[in-house]
Every structure is written in C-alpha cells, then in structure tokens.
Amino acid sequence: MTWPTEPAELIARQQELVRTQPELWAPPERFLIGGVWTCFPRGLVGPGSATDRAWTSAVVLDGRQVVAMELVTDHASGPYLPGLLALRLGPLWNDVVRRLHPRPDVLLVDATGRDHPRQAGLALQLGAVLDLPTVGVTHRPLTASGDWPADERGGTSPLTIGTDQVATWLRTRKGTRPLVVHPGWRTDLPMAIRIVSASLAGHRTPEPLREARRLSRRARESENL
DNA sequence: GCGACAG
DNA sequence: ATCTTGTCGC
C-alpha cells in the first residue's frame, strides 16, 4: 500500500475508501491505546511544503503506562490542504506506527473520519492502511457543524453534515473547550467516546496524544539547545 | 465574489 | 501545526 503524492490521486483513494464498510471492532476487556503526533518547526506559516522538517512520535499505553514509543525525525510529505491532510502526514504516521512493538489495539489520531468533504478523512484512511481501529480527535470540525454541549464533563452534542451525525463534541473537562471526537476505522460513535473518555486521565487531551506530543516537542527543542 | 478550511 | 498575555487553579 502506498500513499498518494498528488491531490487527484488522494481524492480517488478517498472515493474508494468511502465505499468500504469494515466490520465494527469488538473491544476486549482490556486493550492497548496508541497515539501519534507530528510537530513542525516554530514559525511556519501557510500550508507548508515537503521542505518542512517534521518530528513525529507514536506511543502505546497500557492504562497509564507507556509500553512503547517511537520517534521519527523526517520531513513533511507535502503541504497541508483542507481535506487532503494525508498528503502532508499520511506517510509519516504510517511509518512511525508500524515501528511500534507491541502494536496498539486502537489508535488515536488528530484527524477526522466522516467529517470530510468526501467522508473519508485521514483517521479512516490510516486505519485502513494499517489495519488498525482508529478514533479521530481534533480541536474543531472540518465540514460538520453543531453547537457546543453544556459545560459539564462528559457532555456531548452532535456534529452533523445535513442530517447525518458524523462526529460529536465532547466536553472532556469542565471549563475548557470541548474536543471533537470522530469515529474512525472500525469504530462507531459510542465506542469512540468510550475510548477517548477512558484515556483522559484527568486532562483535556487523551494521554496517548499528550505523550506523543511531548516526545515530538522534546525532540524538536533539543536541536536548538 | 467572499469567507471558511482536520494538521 | 505555529504565532500569542495574562490568568485562574491544582
């Protein structure tokens, strides 16, 4: 499986992907949750390009214990264009997650799923390529819209495209901006909310994503010190 | 035409 | 993603 380098190629891949109907994942009692994150140099403006350096990390957590971590220092694979995030991050995320041992049972990514111009965001595509259930967690929706939930931990409210609910706002902490939780590859809405809620450990952002971000930022900062 | 637009 | 001050809270 390869990653498209041109918008037209990626769009064609997304149009295939949207027709795929994988079997829903059946989470066991206890499972390993992974997270992946990419940092870019400070001061970048605009969509960026393949010349941008990128620090990408992935982790696996068993409860709160980090049982695997990988860091890849490389370059972005392309610019960021709305709806075409895979051009910038697809190959990086794919590579770093494949290095993890043990592999996670489910992976958290900063990307959307069905909330996408072609209903085929990177959370879905990465899961399909890696054959791994995924859940998307973003700061804001891409295409969907919906009002915020009440300011109570655990509060949710629908994010819809037309009449379809494609994601949900989730208030992970009282008094903070809600996150957007996206069902990804082989996950549905209730499952995605359950997985994110179970990995919060008291913070606004799920621990696997916080840990991966820590590693990436630490690597970036350690170069100019 | 104008604005919005995952990271 | 990154750029941004102060501020409230554990």
PDB file of C-alpha atoms (C1' of nucleotides) in Angstrom:
ATOM      1  CA  MET A   1       0.000   0.000   0.000  1.00  0.00           C
ATOM      2  CA  THR A   2       1.416   3.401  -0.967  1.00  0.00           C
ATOM      3  CA  TRP A   3       0.475   6.993  -0.177  1.00  0.00           C
ATOM      4  CA  PRO A   4      -0.720   9.328  -2.901  1.00  0.00           C
ATOM      5  CA  THR A   5       1.505  12.307  -3.617  1.00  0.00           C
ATOM      6  CA  GLU A   6      -0.913  14.229  -5.805  1.00  0.00           C
ATOM      7  CA  PRO A   7      -4.320  15.682  -4.830  1.00  0.00           C
ATOM      8  CA  ALA A   8      -6.125  13.902  -7.667  1.00  0.00           C
ATOM      9  CA  GLU A   9      -4.646  10.570  -6.609  1.00  0.00           C
ATOM     10  CA  LEU A  10      -5.623  11.085  -2.993  1.00  0.00           C
ATOM     11  CA  ILE A  11      -9.125  12.149  -3.921  1.00  0.00           C
ATOM     12  CA  ALA A  12      -9.539   8.977  -5.969  1.00  0.00           C
ATOM     13  CA  ARG A  13      -8.340   6.929  -2.975  1.00  0.00           C
ATOM     14  CA  GLN A  14     -10.802   8.691  -0.700  1.00  0.00           C
ATOM     15  CA  GLN A  15     -13.625   7.952  -3.123  1.00  0.00           C
ATOM     16  CA  GLU A  16     -12.771   4.259  -2.960  1.00  0.00           C
ATOM     17  CA  LEU A  17     -12.427   4.345   0.801  1.00  0.00           C
ATOM     18  CA  VAL A  18     -15.848   5.874   1.400  1.00  0.00           C
ATOM     19  CA  ARG A  19     -17.453   2.796  -0.149  1.00  0.00           C
ATOM     20  CA  THR A  20     -15.603   0.401   2.162  1.00  0.00           C
ATOM     21  CA  GLN A  21     -17.600  -0.966   5.094  1.00  0.00           C
ATOM     22  CA  PRO A  22     -15.224  -2.683   7.543  1.00  0.00           C
ATOM     23  CA  GLU A  23     -16.584  -4.799  10.342  1.00  0.00           C
ATOM     24  CA  LEU A  24     -17.046  -2.911  13.592  1.00  0.00           C
ATOM     25  CA  TRP A  25     -14.280  -3.574  16.109  1.00  0.00           C
ATOM     26  CA  ALA A  26     -15.230  -5.502  19.248  1.00  0.00           C
ATOM     27  CA  PRO A  27     -13.068  -4.079  22.059  1.00  0.00           C
ATOM     28  CA  PRO A  28     -11.850  -6.667  24.582  1.00  0.00           C
ATOM     29  CA  GLU A  29     -11.940  -6.056  28.335  1.00  0.00           C
ATOM     30  CA  ARG A  30      -8.510  -4.501  28.350  1.00  0.00           C
ATOM     31  CA  PHE A  31      -6.739  -3.067  25.346  1.00  0.00           C
ATOM     32  CA  LEU A  32      -3.684  -1.019  24.373  1.00  0.00           C
ATOM     33  CA  ILE A  33      -4.319   2.527  23.154  1.00  0.00           C
ATOM     34  CA  GLY A  34      -1.867   4.246  20.848  1.00  0.00           C
ATOM     35  CA  GLY A  35      -1.428   7.839  19.788  1.00  0.00           C
ATOM     36  CA  VAL A  36       0.515   9.605  17.055  1.00  0.00           C
ATOM     37  CA  TRP A  37       1.570  13.252  16.735  1.00  0.00           C
ATOM     38  CA  THR A  38       3.642  15.452  14.451  1.00  0.00           C
ATOM     39  CA  CYS A  39       5.304  18.765  15.347  1.00  0.00           C
ATOM     40  CA  PHE A  40       6.646  21.241  12.815  1.00  0.00           C
ATOM     41  CA  PRO A  41       9.280  23.965  13.222  1.00  0.00           C
ATOM     42  CA  ARG A  42       8.133  27.032  15.092  1.00  0.00           C
ATOM     43  CA  GLY A  43       7.263  29.967  12.890  1.00  0.00           C
ATOM     44  CA  LEU A  44       5.789  28.108   9.945  1.00  0.00           C
ATOM     45  CA  VAL A  45       3.023  29.999   8.129  1.00  0.00           C
ATOM     46  CA  GLY A  46       0.630  28.922   5.430  1.00  0.00           C
ATOM     47  CA  PRO A  47       0.102  25.397   4.142  1.00  0.00           C
ATOM     48  CA  GLY A  48       3.798  24.493   4.256  1.00  0.00           C
ATOM     49  CA  SER A  49       5.557  22.127   1.891  1.00  0.00           C
ATOM     50  CA  ALA A  50       7.661  18.989   1.658  1.00  0.00           C
ATOM     51  CA  THR A  51      10.706  21.011   2.720  1.00  0.00           C
ATOM     52  CA  ASP A  52       9.302  21.368   6.252  1.00  0.00           C
ATOM     53  CA  ARG A  53      11.027  19.290   8.861  1.00  0.00           C
ATOM     54  CA  ALA A  54       8.689  17.145  10.967  1.00  0.00           C
ATOM     55  CA  TRP A  55       9.100  15.417  14.324  1.00  0.00           C
ATOM     56  CA  THR A  56       6.678  12.516  14.533  1.00  0.00           C
ATOM     57  CA  SER A  57       6.093  10.295  17.543  1.00  0.00           C
ATOM     58  CA  ALA A  58       3.847   7.396  18.383  1.00  0.00           C
ATOM     59  CA  VAL A  59       3.227   5.745  21.737  1.00  0.00           C
ATOM     60  CA  VAL A  60       1.357   2.792  23.166  1.00  0.00           C
ATOM     61  CA  LEU A  61      -0.231   2.952  26.601  1.00  0.00           C
ATOM     62  CA  ASP A  62      -1.373   0.109  28.820  1.00  0.00           C
ATOM     63  CA  GLY A  63      -3.552   2.031  31.223  1.00  0.00           C
ATOM     64  CA  ARG A  64      -1.297   4.948  32.137  1.00  0.00           C
ATOM     65  CA  GLN A  65       1.935   3.101  31.452  1.00  0.00           C
ATOM     66  CA  VAL A  66       3.820   3.850  28.265  1.00  0.00           C
ATOM     67  CA  VAL A  67       4.822   0.439  26.919  1.00  0.00           C
ATOM     68  CA  ALA A  68       6.174   1.542  23.530  1.00  0.00           C
ATOM     69  CA  MET A  69       7.372   4.765  21.954  1.00  0.00           C
ATOM     70  CA  GLU A  70       8.891   5.654  18.625  1.00  0.00           C
ATOM     71  CA  LEU A  71      10.217   8.904  17.191  1.00  0.00           C
ATOM     72  CA  VAL A  72      10.900   9.658  13.547  1.00  0.00           C
ATOM     73  CA  THR A  73      12.665  12.857  12.530  1.00  0.00           C
ATOM     74  CA  ASP A  74      11.915  13.468   8.884  1.00  0.00           C
ATOM     75  CA  HIS A  75      10.227  15.925   6.542  1.00  0.00           C
ATOM     76  CA  ALA A  76       6.580  16.530   5.753  1.00  0.00           C
ATOM     77  CA  SER A  77       5.480  14.639   2.668  1.00  0.00           C
ATOM     78  CA  GLY A  78       3.735  17.693   1.238  1.00  0.00           C
ATOM     79  CA  PRO A  79       1.675  20.800   2.039  1.00  0.00           C
ATOM     80  CA  TYR A  80      -1.431  20.875   4.169  1.00  0.00           C
ATOM     81  CA  LEU A  81      -4.604  21.413   2.191  1.00  0.00           C
ATOM     82  CA  PRO A  82      -8.049  21.083   3.820  1.00  0.00           C
ATOM     83  CA  GLY A  83      -9.439  17.650   3.009  1.00  0.00           C
ATOM     84  CA  LEU A  84      -6.030  16.421   1.891  1.00  0.00           C
ATOM     85  CA  LEU A  85      -4.198  16.040   5.190  1.00  0.00           C
ATOM     86  CA  ALA A  86      -2.829  12.683   4.081  1.00  0.00           C
ATOM     87  CA  LEU A  87      -0.580  14.451   1.596  1.00  0.00           C
ATOM     88  CA  ARG A  88       1.251  16.062   4.487  1.00  0.00           C
ATOM     89  CA  LEU A  89       1.124  13.408   7.205  1.00  0.00           C
ATOM     90  CA  GLY A  90      -0.010  10.066   5.798  1.00  0.00           C
ATOM     91  CA  PRO A  91       3.407   8.511   5.148  1.00  0.00           C
ATOM     92  CA  LEU A  92       4.879   9.831   8.417  1.00  0.00           C
ATOM     93  CA  TRP A  93       2.101   8.470  10.595  1.00  0.00           C
ATOM     94  CA  ASN A  94       2.082   5.194   8.730  1.00  0.00           C
ATOM     95  CA  ASP A  95       5.831   4.710   9.197  1.00  0.00           C
ATOM     96  CA  VAL A  96       6.043   5.600  12.860  1.00  0.00           C
ATOM     97  CA  VAL A  97       3.052   3.469  13.879  1.00  0.00           C
ATOM     98  CA  ARG A  98       4.487   0.437  12.089  1.00  0.00           C
ATOM     99  CA  ARG A  99       7.585   0.630  14.290  1.00  0.00           C
ATOM    100  CA  LEU A 100       5.596   0.212  17.495  1.00  0.00           C
ATOM    101  CA  HIS A 101       6.023  -3.021  19.453  1.00  0.00           C
ATOM    102  CA  PRO A 102       3.680  -4.020  20.801  1.00  0.00           C
ATOM    103  CA  ARG A 103       1.173  -2.589  18.386  1.00  0.00           C
ATOM    104  CA  PRO A 104      -1.775  -0.754  19.907  1.00  0.00           C
ATOM    105  CA  ASP A 105      -5.251  -2.301  19.666  1.00  0.00           C
ATOM    106  CA  VAL A 106      -6.708   1.084  18.734  1.00  0.00           C
ATOM    107  CA  LEU A 107      -5.029   4.295  17.601  1.00  0.00           C
ATOM    108  CA  LEU A 108      -5.869   7.929  18.424  1.00  0.00           C
ATOM    109  CA  VAL A 109      -5.037  10.452  15.699  1.00  0.00           C
ATOM    110  CA  ASP A 110      -5.504  14.176  15.138  1.00  0.00           C
ATOM    111  CA  ALA A 111      -7.693  13.856  12.102  1.00  0.00           C
ATOM    112  CA  THR A 112     -11.303  13.465  11.086  1.00  0.00           C
ATOM    113  CA  GLY A 113     -13.236  10.465   9.843  1.00  0.00           C
ATOM    114  CA  ARG A 114     -16.593  11.015   8.157  1.00  0.00           C
ATOM    115  CA  ASP A 115     -16.367  14.755   8.829  1.00  0.00           C
ATOM    116  CA  HIS A 116     -14.710  15.397   5.495  1.00  0.00           C
ATOM    117  CA  PRO A 117     -15.609  16.694   2.017  1.00  0.00           C
ATOM    118  CA  ARG A 118     -15.663  13.106   0.719  1.00  0.00           C
ATOM    119  CA  GLN A 119     -16.488  11.475   4.067  1.00  0.00           C
ATOM    120  CA  ALA A 120     -13.047   9.854   4.071  1.00  0.00           C
ATOM    121  CA  GLY A 121     -10.726  11.689   6.471  1.00  0.00           C
ATOM    122  CA  LEU A 122      -7.235  10.562   7.421  1.00  0.00           C
ATOM    123  CA  ALA A 123      -8.423   8.720  10.535  1.00  0.00           C
ATOM    124  CA  LEU A 124     -10.270   6.328   8.253  1.00  0.00           C
ATOM    125  CA  GLN A 125      -7.524   6.068   5.670  1.00  0.00           C
ATOM    126  CA  LEU A 126      -4.740   5.440   8.159  1.00  0.00           C
ATOM    127  CA  GLY A 127      -6.750   2.756   9.914  1.00  0.00           C
ATOM    128  CA  ALA A 128      -7.488   1.049   6.618  1.00  0.00           C
ATOM    129  CA  VAL A 129      -3.843   1.097   5.559  1.00  0.00           C
ATOM    130  CA  LEU A 130      -2.572  -0.117   8.933  1.00  0.00           C
ATOM    131  CA  ASP A 131      -5.479  -2.485   9.524  1.00  0.00           C
ATOM    132  CA  LEU A 132      -5.974  -0.892  12.921  1.00  0.00           C
ATOM    133  CA  PRO A 133      -9.109   0.542  14.548  1.00  0.00           C
ATOM    134  CA  THR A 134      -8.805   4.336  14.897  1.00  0.00           C
ATOM    135  CA  VAL A 135     -10.517   7.251  16.608  1.00  0.00           C
ATOM    136  CA  GLY A 136     -10.065  10.853  15.495  1.00  0.00           C
ATOM    137  CA  VAL A 137      -9.648  13.701  17.991  1.00  0.00           C
ATOM    138  CA  THR A 138      -9.499  17.279  16.705  1.00  0.00           C
ATOM    139  CA  HIS A 139      -9.855  20.793  18.071  1.00  0.00           C
ATOM    140  CA  ARG A 140     -12.575  21.644  15.582  1.00  0.00           C
ATOM    141  CA  PRO A 141     -14.716  20.102  12.894  1.00  0.00           C
ATOM    142  CA  LEU A 142     -13.720  20.253   9.252  1.00  0.00           C
ATOM    143  CA  THR A 143     -17.052  20.186   7.440  1.00  0.00           C
ATOM    144  CA  ALA A 144     -19.611  19.355  10.113  1.00  0.00           C
ATOM    145  CA  SER A 145     -21.374  21.807  12.383  1.00  0.00           C
ATOM    146  CA  GLY A 146     -23.183  21.766  15.692  1.00  0.00           C
ATOM    147  CA  ASP A 147     -23.499  23.741  18.929  1.00  0.00           C
ATOM    148  CA  TRP A 148     -21.303  23.077  21.943  1.00  0.00           C
ATOM    149  CA  PRO A 149     -22.590  20.882  24.778  1.00  0.00           C
ATOM    150  CA  ALA A 150     -23.254  22.229  28.260  1.00  0.00           C
ATOM    151  CA  ASP A 151     -20.162  22.953  30.350  1.00  0.00           C
ATOM    152  CA  GLU A 152     -20.163  19.670  32.243  1.00  0.00           C
ATOM    153  CA  ARG A 153     -17.552  16.926  31.990  1.00  0.00           C
ATOM    154  CA  GLY A 154     -18.797  14.219  29.663  1.00  0.00           C
ATOM    155  CA  GLY A 155     -21.230  16.497  27.869  1.00  0.00           C
ATOM    156  CA  THR A 156     -21.744  15.753  24.182  1.00  0.00           C
ATOM    157  CA  SER A 157     -23.585  17.346  21.284  1.00  0.00           C
ATOM    158  CA  PRO A 158     -23.911  16.205  17.676  1.00  0.00           C
ATOM    159  CA  LEU A 159     -21.829  17.398  14.746  1.00  0.00           C
ATOM    160  CA  THR A 160     -23.732  16.880  11.551  1.00  0.00           C
ATOM    161  CA  ILE A 161     -23.457  17.178   7.796  1.00  0.00           C
ATOM    162  CA  GLY A 162     -27.010  17.614   6.617  1.00  0.00           C
ATOM    163  CA  THR A 163     -28.965  15.059   8.598  1.00  0.00           C
ATOM    164  CA  ASP A 164     -26.030  12.705   9.231  1.00  0.00           C
ATOM    165  CA  GLN A 165     -24.207  12.823  12.546  1.00  0.00           C
ATOM    166  CA  VAL A 166     -20.560  12.297  11.609  1.00  0.00           C
ATOM    167  CA  ALA A 167     -18.846  13.254  14.886  1.00  0.00           C
ATOM    168  CA  THR A 168     -19.529  14.650  18.336  1.00  0.00           C
ATOM    169  CA  TRP A 169     -18.364  17.448  20.544  1.00  0.00           C
ATOM    170  CA  LEU A 170     -17.130  16.041  23.845  1.00  0.00           C
ATOM    171  CA  ARG A 171     -16.525  18.147  26.915  1.00  0.00           C
ATOM    172  CA  THR A 172     -13.572  16.291  28.396  1.00  0.00           C
ATOM    173  CA  ARG A 173     -13.134  18.800  31.227  1.00  0.00           C
ATOM    174  CA  LYS A 174     -15.460  21.342  32.725  1.00  0.00           C
ATOM    175  CA  GLY A 175     -14.465  24.877  31.862  1.00  0.00           C
ATOM    176  CA  THR A 176     -12.437  24.021  28.753  1.00  0.00           C
ATOM    177  CA  ARG A 177     -13.248  23.981  25.065  1.00  0.00           C
ATOM    178  CA  PRO A 178     -14.789  20.675  24.002  1.00  0.00           C
ATOM    179  CA  LEU A 179     -12.898  18.340  21.668  1.00  0.00           C
ATOM    180  CA  VAL A 180     -14.280  16.835  18.503  1.00  0.00           C
ATOM    181  CA  VAL A 181     -14.393  13.037  18.605  1.00  0.00           C
ATOM    182  CA  HIS A 182     -14.579  11.256  15.260  1.00  0.00           C
ATOM    183  CA  PRO A 183     -15.477   7.614  14.747  1.00  0.00           C
ATOM    184  CA  GLY A 184     -12.663   6.280  12.587  1.00  0.00           C
ATOM    185  CA  TRP A 185     -11.751   2.926  11.086  1.00  0.00           C
ATOM    186  CA  ARG A 186     -13.920   0.130  12.565  1.00  0.00           C
ATOM    187  CA  THR A 187     -15.216   2.362  15.387  1.00  0.00           C
ATOM    188  CA  ASP A 188     -18.602   3.990  15.910  1.00  0.00           C
ATOM    189  CA  LEU A 189     -19.707   6.998  17.895  1.00  0.00           C
ATOM    190  CA  PRO A 190     -20.354   5.361  21.293  1.00  0.00           C
ATOM    191  CA  MET A 191     -17.128   3.374  21.027  1.00  0.00           C
ATOM    192  CA  ALA A 192     -15.103   6.458  20.083  1.00  0.00           C
ATOM    193  CA  ILE A 193     -16.481   8.403  23.039  1.00  0.00           C
ATOM    194  CA  ARG A 194     -15.779   5.486  25.369  1.00  0.00           C
ATOM    195  CA  ILE A 195     -12.197   5.131  24.185  1.00  0.00           C
ATOM    196  CA  VAL A 196     -11.420   8.826  24.430  1.00  0.00           C
ATOM    197  CA  SER A 197     -13.070   9.135  27.839  1.00  0.00           C
ATOM    198  CA  ALA A 198     -11.126   6.140  29.122  1.00  0.00           C
ATOM    199  CA  SER A 199      -7.775   7.641  28.111  1.00  0.00           C
ATOM    200  CA  LEU A 200      -8.154  11.138  29.565  1.00  0.00           C
ATOM    201  CA  ALA A 201      -6.507  10.620  32.961  1.00  0.00           C
ATOM    202  CA  GLY A 202      -7.896  13.934  34.152  1.00  0.00           C
ATOM    203  CA  HIS A 203      -6.613  16.049  31.283  1.00  0.00           C
ATOM    204  CA  ARG A 204      -8.445  17.696  28.405  1.00  0.00           C
ATOM    205  CA  THR A 205      -6.492  15.716  25.822  1.00  0.00           C
ATOM    206  CA  PRO A 206      -6.181  11.894  25.805  1.00  0.00           C
ATOM    207  CA  GLU A 207      -2.916  10.675  27.330  1.00  0.00           C
ATOM    208  CA  PRO A 208      -1.633   8.863  24.235  1.00  0.00           C
ATOM    209  CA  LEU A 209      -1.801  12.098  22.247  1.00  0.00           C
ATOM    210  CA  ARG A 210      -0.219  14.117  25.075  1.00  0.00           C
ATOM    211  CA  GLU A 211       2.642  11.643  25.360  1.00  0.00           C
ATOM    212  CA  ALA A 212       3.275  11.582  21.627  1.00  0.00           C
ATOM    213  CA  ARG A 213       3.226  15.382  21.531  1.00  0.00           C
ATOM    214  CA  ARG A 214       5.680  15.549  24.441  1.00  0.00           C
ATOM    215  CA  LEU A 215       8.143  13.300  22.642  1.00  0.00           C
ATOM    216  CA  SER A 216       7.890  15.235  19.396  1.00  0.00           C
ATOM    217  CA  ARG A 217       8.294  18.625  21.019  1.00  0.00           C
ATOM    218  CA  ARG A 218      11.159  17.478  23.192  1.00  0.00           C
ATOM    219  CA  ALA A 219      12.977  16.201  20.124  1.00  0.00           C
ATOM    220  CA  ARG A 220      12.388  19.456  18.281  1.00  0.00           C
ATOM    221  CA  GLU A 221      13.554  21.637  21.170  1.00  0.00           C
ATOM    222  CA  SER A 222      16.614  19.517  21.852  1.00  0.00           C
ATOM    223  CA  GLU A 223      18.024  20.525  18.478  1.00  0.00           C
ATOM    224  CA  ASN A 224      18.319  24.223  19.217  1.00  0.00           C
ATOM    225  CA  LEU A 225      19.771  23.882  22.685  1.00  0.00           C
TER     226      LEU A 225
ATOM    227  C1'  DG B   1     -17.496  37.178  -5.241  1.00  0.00           C
ATOM    228  C1'  DC B   2     -16.374  36.229  -0.106  1.00  0.00           C
ATOM    229  C1'  DG B   3     -15.177  33.528   3.674  1.00  0.00           C
ATOM    230  C1'  DA B   4     -14.058  29.185   5.719  1.00  0.00           C
ATOM    231  C1'  DC B   5     -10.926  25.476   5.841  1.00  0.00           C
ATOM    232  C1'  DA B   6      -8.506  18.447  10.123  1.00  0.00           C
ATOM    233  C1'  DG B   7      -2.795  19.438  10.825  1.00  0.00           C
TER     234       DG B   7
ATOM    235  C1'  DA C   1       0.865  22.572  13.241  1.00  0.00           C
ATOM    236  C1'  DT C   2       2.634  27.500  14.930  1.00  0.00           C
ATOM    237  C1'  DC C   3       2.159  32.560  16.448  1.00  0.00           C
ATOM    238  C1'  DT C   4       0.289  34.890  21.021  1.00  0.00           C
ATOM    239  C1'  DT C   5      -0.502  37.633  27.591  1.00  0.00           C
ATOM    240  C1'  DG C   6      -2.278  37.161  31.205  1.00  0.00           C
ATOM    241  C1'  DT C   7      -4.691  34.486  34.417  1.00  0.00           C
ATOM    242  C1'  DC C   8      -7.018  31.164  37.213  1.00  0.00           C
ATOM    243  C1'  DG C   9      -6.234  26.743  39.584  1.00  0.00           C
ATOM    244  C1'  DC C  10      -4.103  22.409  41.396  1.00  0.00           C
TER     245       DC C  10
END
